[in-house]
Tab-separated table of N, CA and C in Angstrom:
chain	number	residue	atom	x	y	z
A	1	MET	N	62.068	32.257	142.910
A	1	MET	CA	60.703	32.430	142.480
A	1	MET	C	59.729	31.807	143.477
A	2	GLU	N	60.088	30.629	144.007
A	2	GLU	CA	59.219	29.963	144.969
A	2	GLU	C	59.085	30.784	146.244
A	3	MET	N	60.184	31.455	146.654
A	3	MET	CA	60.120	32.280	147.863
A	3	MET	C	59.188	33.463	147.659
A	4	ILE	N	59.183	34.034	146.456
A	4	ILE	CA	58.285	35.151	146.164
A	4	ILE	C	56.838	34.678	146.215
A	5	GLN	N	56.549	33.522	145.604
A	5	GLN	CA	55.189	32.985	145.629
A	5	GLN	C	54.761	32.660	147.048
A	6	GLU	N	55.662	32.098	147.842
A	6	GLU	CA	55.346	31.779	149.233
A	6	GLU	C	55.076	33.066	150.016
A	7	GLY	N	55.875	34.091	149.773
A	7	GLY	CA	55.659	35.376	150.425
A	7	GLY	C	54.330	35.982	150.040
A	8	THR	N	53.959	35.858	148.774
A	8	THR	CA	52.668	36.366	148.298
A	8	THR	C	51.528	35.613	148.957
A	9	ARG	N	51.651	34.287	149.050
A	9	ARG	CA	50.613	33.470	149.676
A	9	ARG	C	50.455	33.842	151.152
A	10	ILE	N	51.552	34.023	151.849
A	10	ILE	CA	51.505	34.398	153.264
A	10	ILE	C	50.869	35.777	153.419
A	11	ALA	N	51.237	36.712	152.536
A	11	ALA	CA	50.651	38.053	152.592
A	11	ALA	C	49.149	38.008	152.344
A	12	GLN	N	48.704	37.159	151.392
A	12	GLN	CA	47.272	37.026	151.120
A	12	GLN	C	46.545	36.456	152.332
A	13	GLN	N	47.140	35.458	152.979
A	13	GLN	CA	46.511	34.866	154.158
A	13	GLN	C	46.421	35.877	155.297
A	14	GLU	N	47.466	36.654	155.483
A	14	GLU	CA	47.460	37.671	156.539
A	14	GLU	C	46.421	38.746	156.246
A	15	ALA	N	46.318	39.162	154.980
A	15	ALA	CA	45.300	40.149	154.586
A	15	ALA	C	43.906	39.592	154.845
A	16	ALA	N	43.704	38.321	154.557
A	16	ALA	CA	42.398	37.688	154.797
A	16	ALA	C	42.083	37.661	156.294
A	17	ARG	N	43.080	37.341	157.119
A	17	ARG	CA	42.856	37.344	158.573
A	17	ARG	C	42.480	38.743	159.075
A	18	ARG	N	43.176	39.763	158.569
A	18	ARG	CA	42.852	41.134	158.970
A	18	ARG	C	41.444	41.516	158.509
A	19	ALA	N	41.098	41.144	157.294
A	19	ALA	CA	39.776	41.476	156.755
A	19	ALA	C	38.675	40.811	157.571
A	20	ILE	N	38.901	39.555	157.964
A	20	ILE	CA	37.896	38.851	158.764
A	20	ILE	C	37.770	39.505	160.133
A	21	ALA	N	38.887	39.893	160.723
A	21	ALA	CA	38.839	40.574	162.018
A	21	ALA	C	38.058	41.873	161.908
A	22	ASN	N	38.224	42.590	160.803
A	22	ASN	CA	37.513	43.854	160.604
A	22	ASN	C	36.053	43.643	160.235
A	23	ALA	N	35.689	42.447	159.772
A	23	ALA	CA	34.343	42.193	159.279
A	23	ALA	C	33.390	41.697	160.363
A	24	ARG	N	33.804	41.671	161.588
A	24	ARG	CA	32.944	41.195	162.657
A	24	ARG	C	31.655	42.009	162.679
A	25	ASN	N	30.545	41.283	162.782
A	25	ASN	CA	29.228	41.900	162.904
A	25	ASN	C	28.957	42.962	161.845
A	26	GLY	N	29.329	42.681	160.612
A	26	GLY	CA	29.068	43.608	159.524
A	26	GLY	C	27.747	43.328	158.850
A	27	GLU	N	27.186	44.358	158.207
A	27	GLU	CA	25.982	44.198	157.408
A	27	GLU	C	26.390	44.218	155.947
A	28	TYR	N	25.849	43.281	155.191
A	28	TYR	CA	26.217	43.104	153.798
A	28	TYR	C	24.982	43.119	152.910
A	29	LEU	N	25.090	43.837	151.801
A	29	LEU	CA	24.090	43.742	150.756
A	29	LEU	C	24.481	42.536	149.918
A	30	THR	N	23.559	41.608	149.725
A	30	THR	CA	23.871	40.414	148.951
A	30	THR	C	23.241	40.526	147.571
A	31	PHE	N	23.972	40.019	146.572
A	31	PHE	CA	23.492	40.059	145.200
A	31	PHE	C	23.995	38.837	144.455
A	32	ARG	N	23.380	38.583	143.312
A	32	ARG	CA	23.725	37.418	142.503
A	32	ARG	C	24.411	37.830	141.217
A	33	LEU	N	25.417	37.037	140.859
A	33	LEU	CA	26.064	37.090	139.553
A	33	LEU	C	26.050	35.654	139.060
A	34	GLY	N	25.157	35.335	138.152
A	34	GLY	CA	25.018	33.949	137.720
A	34	GLY	C	24.552	33.102	138.889
A	35	ALA	N	25.231	31.985	139.127
A	35	ALA	CA	24.842	31.067	140.199
A	35	ALA	C	25.446	31.460	141.549
A	36	GLU	N	26.394	32.402	141.557
A	36	GLU	CA	27.073	32.766	142.804
A	36	GLU	C	26.375	33.935	143.489
A	37	GLU	N	26.511	33.934	144.812
A	37	GLU	CA	25.968	35.032	145.603
A	37	GLU	C	27.133	35.743	146.288
A	38	TYR	N	27.103	37.070	146.239
A	38	TYR	CA	28.175	37.906	146.766
A	38	TYR	C	27.617	38.818	147.848
A	39	GLY	N	28.513	39.326	148.672
A	39	GLY	CA	28.124	40.290	149.693
A	39	GLY	C	29.119	41.434	149.732
A	40	ILE	N	28.593	42.655	149.840
A	40	ILE	CA	29.444	43.842	149.970
A	40	ILE	C	28.976	44.654	151.175
A	41	ASP	N	29.879	45.419	151.734
A	41	ASP	CA	29.599	46.266	152.888
A	41	ASP	C	28.453	47.216	152.552
A	42	ILE	N	27.401	47.151	153.325
A	42	ILE	CA	26.206	47.966	153.074
A	42	ILE	C	26.525	49.465	153.152
A	43	LEU	N	27.563	49.825	153.891
A	43	LEU	CA	27.901	51.238	154.042
A	43	LEU	C	28.446	51.854	152.756
A	44	ARG	N	28.853	51.036	151.789
A	44	ARG	CA	29.338	51.532	150.500
A	44	ARG	C	28.193	51.782	149.512
A	45	VAL	N	26.994	51.266	149.835
A	45	VAL	CA	25.853	51.343	148.921
A	45	VAL	C	25.115	52.662	149.113
A	46	GLN	N	24.947	53.376	148.019
A	46	GLN	CA	24.212	54.642	148.037
A	46	GLN	C	22.742	54.397	147.703
A	47	GLU	N	22.486	53.597	146.649
A	47	GLU	CA	21.120	53.261	146.271
A	47	GLU	C	21.151	52.098	145.288
A	48	ILE	N	19.974	51.549	145.028
A	48	ILE	CA	19.814	50.479	144.046
A	48	ILE	C	18.811	50.970	143.015
A	49	ARG	N	19.191	50.860	141.728
A	49	ARG	CA	18.348	51.361	140.642
A	49	ARG	C	18.108	50.273	139.611
A	50	SER	N	17.012	50.397	138.899
A	50	SER	CA	16.792	49.463	137.796
A	50	SER	C	17.818	49.767	136.708
A	51	TYR	N	18.128	48.769	135.913
A	51	TYR	CA	19.136	48.935	134.870
A	51	TYR	C	18.561	49.761	133.728
A	52	GLU	N	19.329	50.729	133.282
A	52	GLU	CA	19.001	51.485	132.080
A	52	GLU	C	20.246	51.501	131.213
A	53	GLN	N	20.045	51.465	129.910
A	53	GLN	CA	21.175	51.408	128.979
A	53	GLN	C	22.046	52.659	129.147
A	54	PRO	N	23.330	52.493	129.515
A	54	PRO	CA	24.204	53.664	129.660
A	54	PRO	C	24.692	54.162	128.303
A	55	THR	N	25.223	55.372	128.289
A	55	THR	CA	25.854	55.927	127.103
A	55	THR	C	27.256	55.341	127.010
A	56	ARG	N	27.532	54.680	125.890
A	56	ARG	CA	28.800	53.993	125.704
A	56	ARG	C	29.947	54.991	125.596
A	57	ILE	N	31.108	54.575	126.078
A	57	ILE	CA	32.324	55.367	125.967
A	57	ILE	C	33.255	54.644	124.997
A	58	ALA	N	33.713	55.362	123.981
A	58	ALA	CA	34.585	54.760	122.962
A	58	ALA	C	35.872	54.232	123.587
A	59	ASN	N	36.323	53.087	123.110
A	59	ASN	CA	37.576	52.438	123.509
A	59	ASN	C	37.629	52.035	124.984
A	60	ALA	N	36.491	51.982	125.650
A	60	ALA	CA	36.461	51.550	127.051
A	60	ALA	C	36.548	50.030	127.103
A	61	PRO	N	37.080	49.476	128.191
A	61	PRO	CA	37.097	48.019	128.328
A	61	PRO	C	35.664	47.475	128.324
A	62	ALA	N	35.495	46.212	127.967
A	62	ALA	CA	34.160	45.610	127.833
A	62	ALA	C	33.347	45.699	129.119
A	63	PHE	N	33.994	45.585	130.292
A	63	PHE	CA	33.252	45.617	131.546
A	63	PHE	C	32.717	47.013	131.887
A	64	LEU	N	33.260	48.067	131.276
A	64	LEU	CA	32.765	49.420	131.502
A	64	LEU	C	31.682	49.685	130.460
A	65	LYS	N	30.433	49.531	130.883
A	65	LYS	CA	29.308	49.598	129.954
A	65	LYS	C	29.058	51.013	129.442
A	66	GLY	N	29.482	52.021	130.183
A	66	GLY	CA	29.272	53.404	129.790
A	66	GLY	C	29.007	54.263	131.005
A	67	VAL	N	28.272	55.355	130.798
A	67	VAL	CA	27.960	56.279	131.889
A	67	VAL	C	26.470	56.633	131.854
A	68	VAL	N	25.939	56.991	133.010
A	68	VAL	CA	24.578	57.509	133.118
A	68	VAL	C	24.628	58.812	133.902
A	69	ASN	N	23.615	59.638	133.686
A	69	ASN	CA	23.476	60.881	134.419
A	69	ASN	C	22.524	60.620	135.579
A	70	LEU	N	23.045	60.676	136.791
A	70	LEU	CA	22.255	60.409	137.987
A	70	LEU	C	22.104	61.713	138.761
A	71	ARG	N	21.002	62.399	138.521
A	71	ARG	CA	20.723	63.683	139.180
A	71	ARG	C	21.892	64.660	139.046
A	72	GLY	N	22.428	64.752	137.828
A	72	GLY	CA	23.494	65.703	137.549
A	72	GLY	C	24.906	65.165	137.753
A	73	VAL	N	25.031	63.952	138.244
A	73	VAL	CA	26.341	63.341	138.444
A	73	VAL	C	26.535	62.290	137.355
A	74	ILE	N	27.668	62.363	136.637
A	74	ILE	CA	27.980	61.370	135.619
A	74	ILE	C	28.599	60.160	136.312
A	75	VAL	N	27.923	59.019	136.178
A	75	VAL	CA	28.295	57.809	136.916
A	75	VAL	C	28.758	56.722	135.945
A	76	PRO	N	30.015	56.252	136.085
A	76	PRO	CA	30.456	55.113	135.268
A	76	PRO	C	29.734	53.842	135.725
A	77	ILE	N	29.354	53.006	134.742
A	77	ILE	CA	28.633	51.778	135.034
A	77	ILE	C	29.518	50.580	134.676
A	78	VAL	N	29.805	49.738	135.673
A	78	VAL	CA	30.659	48.566	135.509
A	78	VAL	C	29.793	47.321	135.604
A	79	ASP	N	29.893	46.441	134.605
A	79	ASP	CA	29.185	45.168	134.650
A	79	ASP	C	30.073	44.177	135.400
A	80	LEU	N	29.686	43.850	136.632
A	80	LEU	CA	30.513	42.968	137.456
A	80	LEU	C	30.619	41.563	136.875
A	81	ARG	N	29.605	41.123	136.121
A	81	ARG	CA	29.694	39.798	135.495
A	81	ARG	C	30.873	39.754	134.540
A	82	LEU	N	31.027	40.788	133.728
A	82	LEU	CA	32.137	40.832	132.782
A	82	LEU	C	33.459	41.036	133.505
A	83	LYS	N	33.480	41.907	134.493
A	83	LYS	CA	34.709	42.195	135.230
A	83	LYS	C	35.241	40.959	135.935
A	84	LEU	N	34.333	40.148	136.482
A	84	LEU	CA	34.749	38.987	137.265
A	84	LEU	C	34.785	37.699	136.441
A	85	GLY	N	34.593	37.811	135.126
A	85	GLY	CA	34.711	36.645	134.258
A	85	GLY	C	33.558	35.667	134.350
A	86	CYS	N	32.391	36.117	134.767
A	86	CYS	CA	31.218	35.244	134.814
A	86	CYS	C	30.674	35.058	133.403
A	87	GLU	N	29.871	34.009	133.248
A	87	GLU	CA	29.201	33.840	131.966
A	87	GLU	C	28.259	35.023	131.758
A	88	THR	N	28.109	35.426	130.528
A	88	THR	CA	27.227	36.550	130.230
A	88	THR	C	25.786	36.140	130.488
A	89	ALA	N	25.033	37.046	131.067
A	89	ALA	CA	23.620	36.792	131.334
A	89	ALA	C	22.799	37.854	130.609
A	90	GLU	N	21.564	37.548	130.410
A	90	GLU	CA	20.666	38.495	129.752
A	90	GLU	C	20.302	39.616	130.730
A	91	TYR	N	20.184	40.814	130.203
A	91	TYR	CA	19.642	41.900	131.006
A	91	TYR	C	18.134	41.715	131.025
A	92	ASN	N	17.554	41.664	132.228
A	92	ASN	CA	16.107	41.492	132.342
A	92	ASN	C	15.562	42.396	133.440
A	93	HIS	N	14.319	42.170	133.828
A	93	HIS	CA	13.709	43.057	134.830
A	93	HIS	C	14.287	42.872	136.230
A	94	PHE	N	15.089	41.803	136.458
A	94	PHE	CA	15.763	41.626	137.742
A	94	PHE	C	17.114	42.342	137.775
A	95	THR	N	17.674	42.645	136.612
A	95	THR	CA	18.993	43.278	136.532
A	95	THR	C	18.928	44.665	137.159
A	96	VAL	N	19.864	44.937	138.055
A	96	VAL	CA	19.887	46.229	138.737
A	96	VAL	C	21.298	46.808	138.741
A	97	VAL	N	21.353	48.088	139.055
A	97	VAL	CA	22.624	48.784	139.240
A	97	VAL	C	22.712	49.172	140.713
A	98	ILE	N	23.765	48.709	141.359
A	98	ILE	CA	24.033	49.127	142.738
A	98	ILE	C	24.906	50.364	142.634
A	99	VAL	N	24.387	51.483	143.105
A	99	VAL	CA	25.140	52.734	143.075
A	99	VAL	C	25.971	52.788	144.353
A	100	LEU	N	27.289	52.901	144.161
A	100	LEU	CA	28.247	52.831	145.259
A	100	LEU	C	28.965	54.148	145.453
A	101	ASN	N	29.382	54.389	146.674
A	101	ASN	CA	30.267	55.507	146.967
A	101	ASN	C	31.616	54.899	147.313
A	102	VAL	N	32.584	55.062	146.395
A	102	VAL	CA	33.906	54.475	146.553
A	102	VAL	C	34.927	55.602	146.553
A	103	ARG	N	35.558	55.798	147.700
A	103	ARG	CA	36.566	56.861	147.843
A	103	ARG	C	36.029	58.216	147.401
A	104	GLY	N	34.782	58.494	147.743
A	104	GLY	CA	34.184	59.782	147.409
A	104	GLY	C	33.715	59.891	145.966
A	105	ARG	N	33.811	58.795	145.210
A	105	ARG	CA	33.366	58.802	143.815
A	105	ARG	C	32.155	57.889	143.677
A	106	VAL	N	31.186	58.305	142.886
A	106	VAL	CA	29.992	57.501	142.661
A	106	VAL	C	30.225	56.595	141.450
A	107	VAL	N	29.989	55.288	141.644
A	107	VAL	CA	30.199	54.274	140.605
A	107	VAL	C	29.009	53.326	140.647
A	108	GLY	N	28.553	52.872	139.478
A	108	GLY	CA	27.457	51.911	139.409
A	108	GLY	C	27.970	50.532	139.075
A	109	ALA	N	27.403	49.503	139.701
A	109	ALA	CA	27.787	48.110	139.453
A	109	ALA	C	26.554	47.331	139.010
A	110	VAL	N	26.605	46.776	137.781
A	110	VAL	CA	25.495	45.985	137.265
A	110	VAL	C	25.589	44.575	137.840
A	111	VAL	N	24.482	44.097	138.423
A	111	VAL	CA	24.402	42.738	138.955
A	111	VAL	C	23.107	42.092	138.466
A	112	ASP	N	23.047	40.764	138.541
A	112	ASP	CA	21.857	40.052	138.067
A	112	ASP	C	20.625	40.358	138.910
A	113	SER	N	20.801	40.391	140.223
A	113	SER	CA	19.690	40.720	141.122
A	113	SER	C	20.254	40.975	142.511
A	114	VAL	N	19.485	41.696	143.306
A	114	VAL	CA	19.847	41.938	144.696
A	114	VAL	C	19.009	40.999	145.544
A	115	SER	N	19.636	40.354	146.520
A	115	SER	CA	18.924	39.395	147.362
A	115	SER	C	18.366	40.063	148.606
A	116	ASP	N	19.251	40.435	149.535
A	116	ASP	CA	18.803	41.042	150.777
A	116	ASP	C	19.980	41.663	151.507
A	117	VAL	N	19.708	42.135	152.718
A	117	VAL	CA	20.759	42.659	153.588
A	117	VAL	C	20.882	41.686	154.754
A	118	LEU	N	22.112	41.226	154.990
A	118	LEU	CA	22.362	40.268	156.058
A	118	LEU	C	23.368	40.824	157.045
A	119	GLU	N	23.161	40.500	158.304
A	119	GLU	CA	24.169	40.813	159.314
A	119	GLU	C	24.932	39.527	159.578
A	120	LEU	N	26.253	39.604	159.419
A	120	LEU	CA	27.095	38.433	159.643
A	120	LEU	C	28.036	38.699	160.803
A	121	GLY	N	28.034	37.795	161.740
A	121	GLY	CA	28.998	37.862	162.823
A	121	GLY	C	30.297	37.204	162.396
A	122	GLY	N	31.340	37.436	163.145
A	122	GLY	CA	32.647	36.874	162.814
A	122	GLY	C	32.654	35.360	162.725
A	123	ASP	N	31.759	34.689	163.484
A	123	ASP	CA	31.715	33.227	163.442
A	123	ASP	C	31.120	32.698	162.138
A	124	ALA	N	30.457	33.556	161.362
A	124	ALA	CA	29.857	33.136	160.086
A	124	ALA	C	30.773	33.432	158.904
A	125	ILE	N	31.966	33.987	159.171
A	125	ILE	CA	32.888	34.382	158.100
A	125	ILE	C	34.164	33.568	158.202
A	126	ARG	N	34.539	32.975	157.082
A	126	ARG	CA	35.764	32.185	156.995
A	126	ARG	C	36.720	32.838	156.009
A	127	PRO	N	38.017	32.558	156.122
A	127	PRO	CA	38.966	33.132	155.161
A	127	PRO	C	38.704	32.609	153.750
A	128	ALA	N	38.995	33.434	152.777
A	128	ALA	CA	38.897	33.003	151.376
A	128	ALA	C	39.968	31.955	151.131
A	129	PRO	N	39.684	30.984	150.282
A	129	PRO	CA	40.703	29.964	150.004
A	129	PRO	C	41.913	30.577	149.314
A	130	ALA	N	43.079	30.056	149.630
A	130	ALA	CA	44.313	30.531	149.000
A	130	ALA	C	44.328	30.072	147.543
A	131	THR	N	44.802	30.943	146.678
A	131	THR	CA	44.920	30.611	145.255
A	131	THR	C	46.336	30.921	144.814
A	132	ASN	N	46.675	30.474	143.603
A	132	ASN	CA	48.021	30.774	143.127
A	132	ASN	C	48.141	32.260	142.815
A	133	SER	N	49.348	32.723	142.659
A	133	SER	CA	49.597	34.156	142.510
A	133	SER	C	49.137	34.716	141.170
A	134	HIS	N	48.723	33.852	140.226
A	134	HIS	CA	48.275	34.335	138.922
A	134	HIS	C	46.819	34.805	138.946
A	135	ILE	N	46.101	34.487	140.011
A	135	ILE	CA	44.698	34.856	140.128
A	135	ILE	C	44.586	35.969	141.160
A	136	ASP	N	43.991	37.092	140.752
A	136	ASP	CA	43.842	38.220	141.673
A	136	ASP	C	42.587	38.028	142.512
A	137	THR	N	42.783	37.715	143.769
A	137	THR	CA	41.658	37.579	144.696
A	137	THR	C	41.782	38.592	145.832
A	138	SER	N	42.538	39.643	145.607
A	138	SER	CA	42.792	40.616	146.669
A	138	SER	C	41.515	41.306	147.141
A	139	TYR	N	40.483	41.335	146.320
A	139	TYR	CA	39.232	41.986	146.689
A	139	TYR	C	38.286	41.047	147.447
A	140	ILE	N	38.612	39.758	147.550
A	140	ILE	CA	37.769	38.819	148.289
A	140	ILE	C	38.229	38.807	149.738
A	141	THR	N	37.328	39.189	150.636
A	141	THR	CA	37.694	39.304	152.042
A	141	THR	C	37.365	38.053	152.839
A	142	GLY	N	36.497	37.207	152.307
A	142	GLY	CA	36.164	35.987	153.021
A	142	GLY	C	34.951	35.320	152.412
A	143	ILE	N	34.563	34.214	153.044
A	143	ILE	CA	33.383	33.468	152.633
A	143	ILE	C	32.424	33.463	153.816
A	144	GLY	N	31.226	33.970	153.587
A	144	GLY	CA	30.213	33.981	154.628
A	144	GLY	C	29.269	32.814	154.442
A	145	SER	N	28.797	32.264	155.549
A	145	SER	CA	27.819	31.179	155.438
A	145	SER	C	26.624	31.496	156.323
A	146	VAL	N	25.456	31.376	155.682
A	146	VAL	CA	24.194	31.602	156.371
A	146	VAL	C	23.298	30.432	155.996
A	147	ALA	N	23.014	29.572	156.957
A	147	ALA	CA	22.248	28.341	156.701
A	147	ALA	C	22.920	27.573	155.570
A	148	GLU	N	22.228	27.364	154.460
A	148	GLU	CA	22.788	26.619	153.334
A	148	GLU	C	23.452	27.532	152.303
A	149	ARG	N	23.404	28.816	152.508
A	149	ARG	CA	23.948	29.776	151.548
A	149	ARG	C	25.414	30.058	151.828
A	150	MET	N	26.181	30.184	150.742
A	150	MET	CA	27.574	30.617	150.851
A	150	MET	C	27.697	31.928	150.096
A	151	LEU	N	28.275	32.920	150.739
A	151	LEU	CA	28.447	34.241	150.149
A	151	LEU	C	29.927	34.520	149.943
A	152	ILE	N	30.266	35.039	148.793
A	152	ILE	CA	31.628	35.506	148.553
A	152	ILE	C	31.640	36.968	148.988
A	153	LEU	N	32.357	37.274	150.046
A	153	LEU	CA	32.396	38.634	150.575
A	153	LEU	C	33.487	39.411	149.866
A	154	MET	N	33.109	40.569	149.334
A	154	MET	CA	34.022	41.373	148.523
A	154	MET	C	34.307	42.710	149.174
A	155	ASP	N	35.526	43.178	148.994
A	155	ASP	CA	35.874	44.554	149.319
A	155	ASP	C	35.642	45.327	148.028
A	156	ILE	N	34.441	45.859	147.871
A	156	ILE	CA	34.058	46.505	146.615
A	156	ILE	C	34.905	47.745	146.361
A	157	GLU	N	35.364	48.380	147.429
A	157	GLU	CA	36.235	49.546	147.255
A	157	GLU	C	37.563	49.135	146.630
A	158	ALA	N	38.144	48.025	147.084
A	158	ALA	CA	39.405	47.548	146.516
A	158	ALA	C	39.221	47.155	145.052
A	159	LEU	N	38.101	46.491	144.736
A	159	LEU	CA	37.854	46.086	143.352
A	159	LEU	C	37.678	47.294	142.442
A	160	MET	N	36.833	48.227	142.846
A	160	MET	CA	36.524	49.384	141.994
A	160	MET	C	37.690	50.361	141.882
A	161	SER	N	38.580	50.361	142.862
A	161	SER	CA	39.696	51.303	142.800
A	161	SER	C	40.984	50.655	142.316
A	162	SER	N	40.911	49.394	141.845
A	162	SER	CA	42.110	48.746	141.318
A	162	SER	C	42.559	49.457	140.041
A	163	ALA	N	43.837	49.386	139.774
A	163	ALA	CA	44.426	50.119	138.644
A	163	ALA	C	43.811	49.713	137.308
A	164	ASP	N	43.494	48.410	137.130
A	164	ASP	CA	42.951	47.966	135.843
A	164	ASP	C	41.546	48.483	135.580
A	165	MET	N	40.853	48.947	136.607
A	165	MET	CA	39.521	49.516	136.413
A	165	MET	C	39.634	50.905	135.777
A	166	GLY	N	40.666	51.657	136.150
A	166	GLY	CA	40.843	52.988	135.600
A	166	GLY	C	39.807	53.995	136.041
A	167	LEU	N	39.123	53.728	137.165
A	167	LEU	CA	38.057	54.626	137.615
A	167	LEU	C	38.527	55.631	138.661
A	168	MET	N	39.614	55.305	139.355
A	168	MET	CA	40.104	56.161	140.436
A	168	MET	C	41.479	56.696	140.077
A	169	GLU	N	41.752	57.872	140.561
A	169	GLU	CA	43.088	58.441	140.389
A	169	GLU	C	44.064	57.655	141.246
A	170	GLU	N	45.278	57.496	140.726
A	170	GLU	CA	46.318	56.833	141.513
A	170	GLU	C	46.643	57.699	142.726
A	171	GLU	N	46.794	57.056	143.883
A	171	GLU	CA	47.191	57.806	145.060
A	171	GLU	C	48.675	58.071	144.992
A	172	VAL	N	49.054	59.292	145.267
A	172	VAL	CA	50.464	59.673	145.217
A	172	VAL	C	51.101	59.328	146.561
A	173	ALA	N	52.215	58.605	146.500
A	173	ALA	CA	52.916	58.227	147.730
A	173	ALA	C	53.509	59.469	148.374
A	174	ALA	N	53.328	59.583	149.667
A	174	ALA	CA	53.820	60.774	150.387
A	174	ALA	C	55.277	60.659	150.714
């Protein structure tokens, strides 16, 4: 069992090193979830919209708030605070939906507020801290630092296409 955990830890560290190498000079949209600030690849962002109450889907997980009609496209809306286990926050005039293009599918992510767009060089990005194998941090690509700010950099595509989200079709192995 210890060898499996050690192998998992090594694989996570190697994935983090690859992600940091790929993240050189990237532009990130930064947003807040509670007290934390996150960053996602700006190229995944389609638009930012004010929050509107989605149409609920019966028996959906709590983090899937429902769907909205966005110019004829039915878009699932995921509350990232609930998905990531943050304390619940009130929906207010700062609450927005980041409309994302993930694997050719449009998905909305509810966040507390959007901060700005930052360009981070490789020297501003550090590997995510190693955690035990019971915590899924596979979507965290690193920690960015800008002056006094620390950003949790996320692979939003990996998060939104994870099996527990149920938003993407499983890829068939060739």
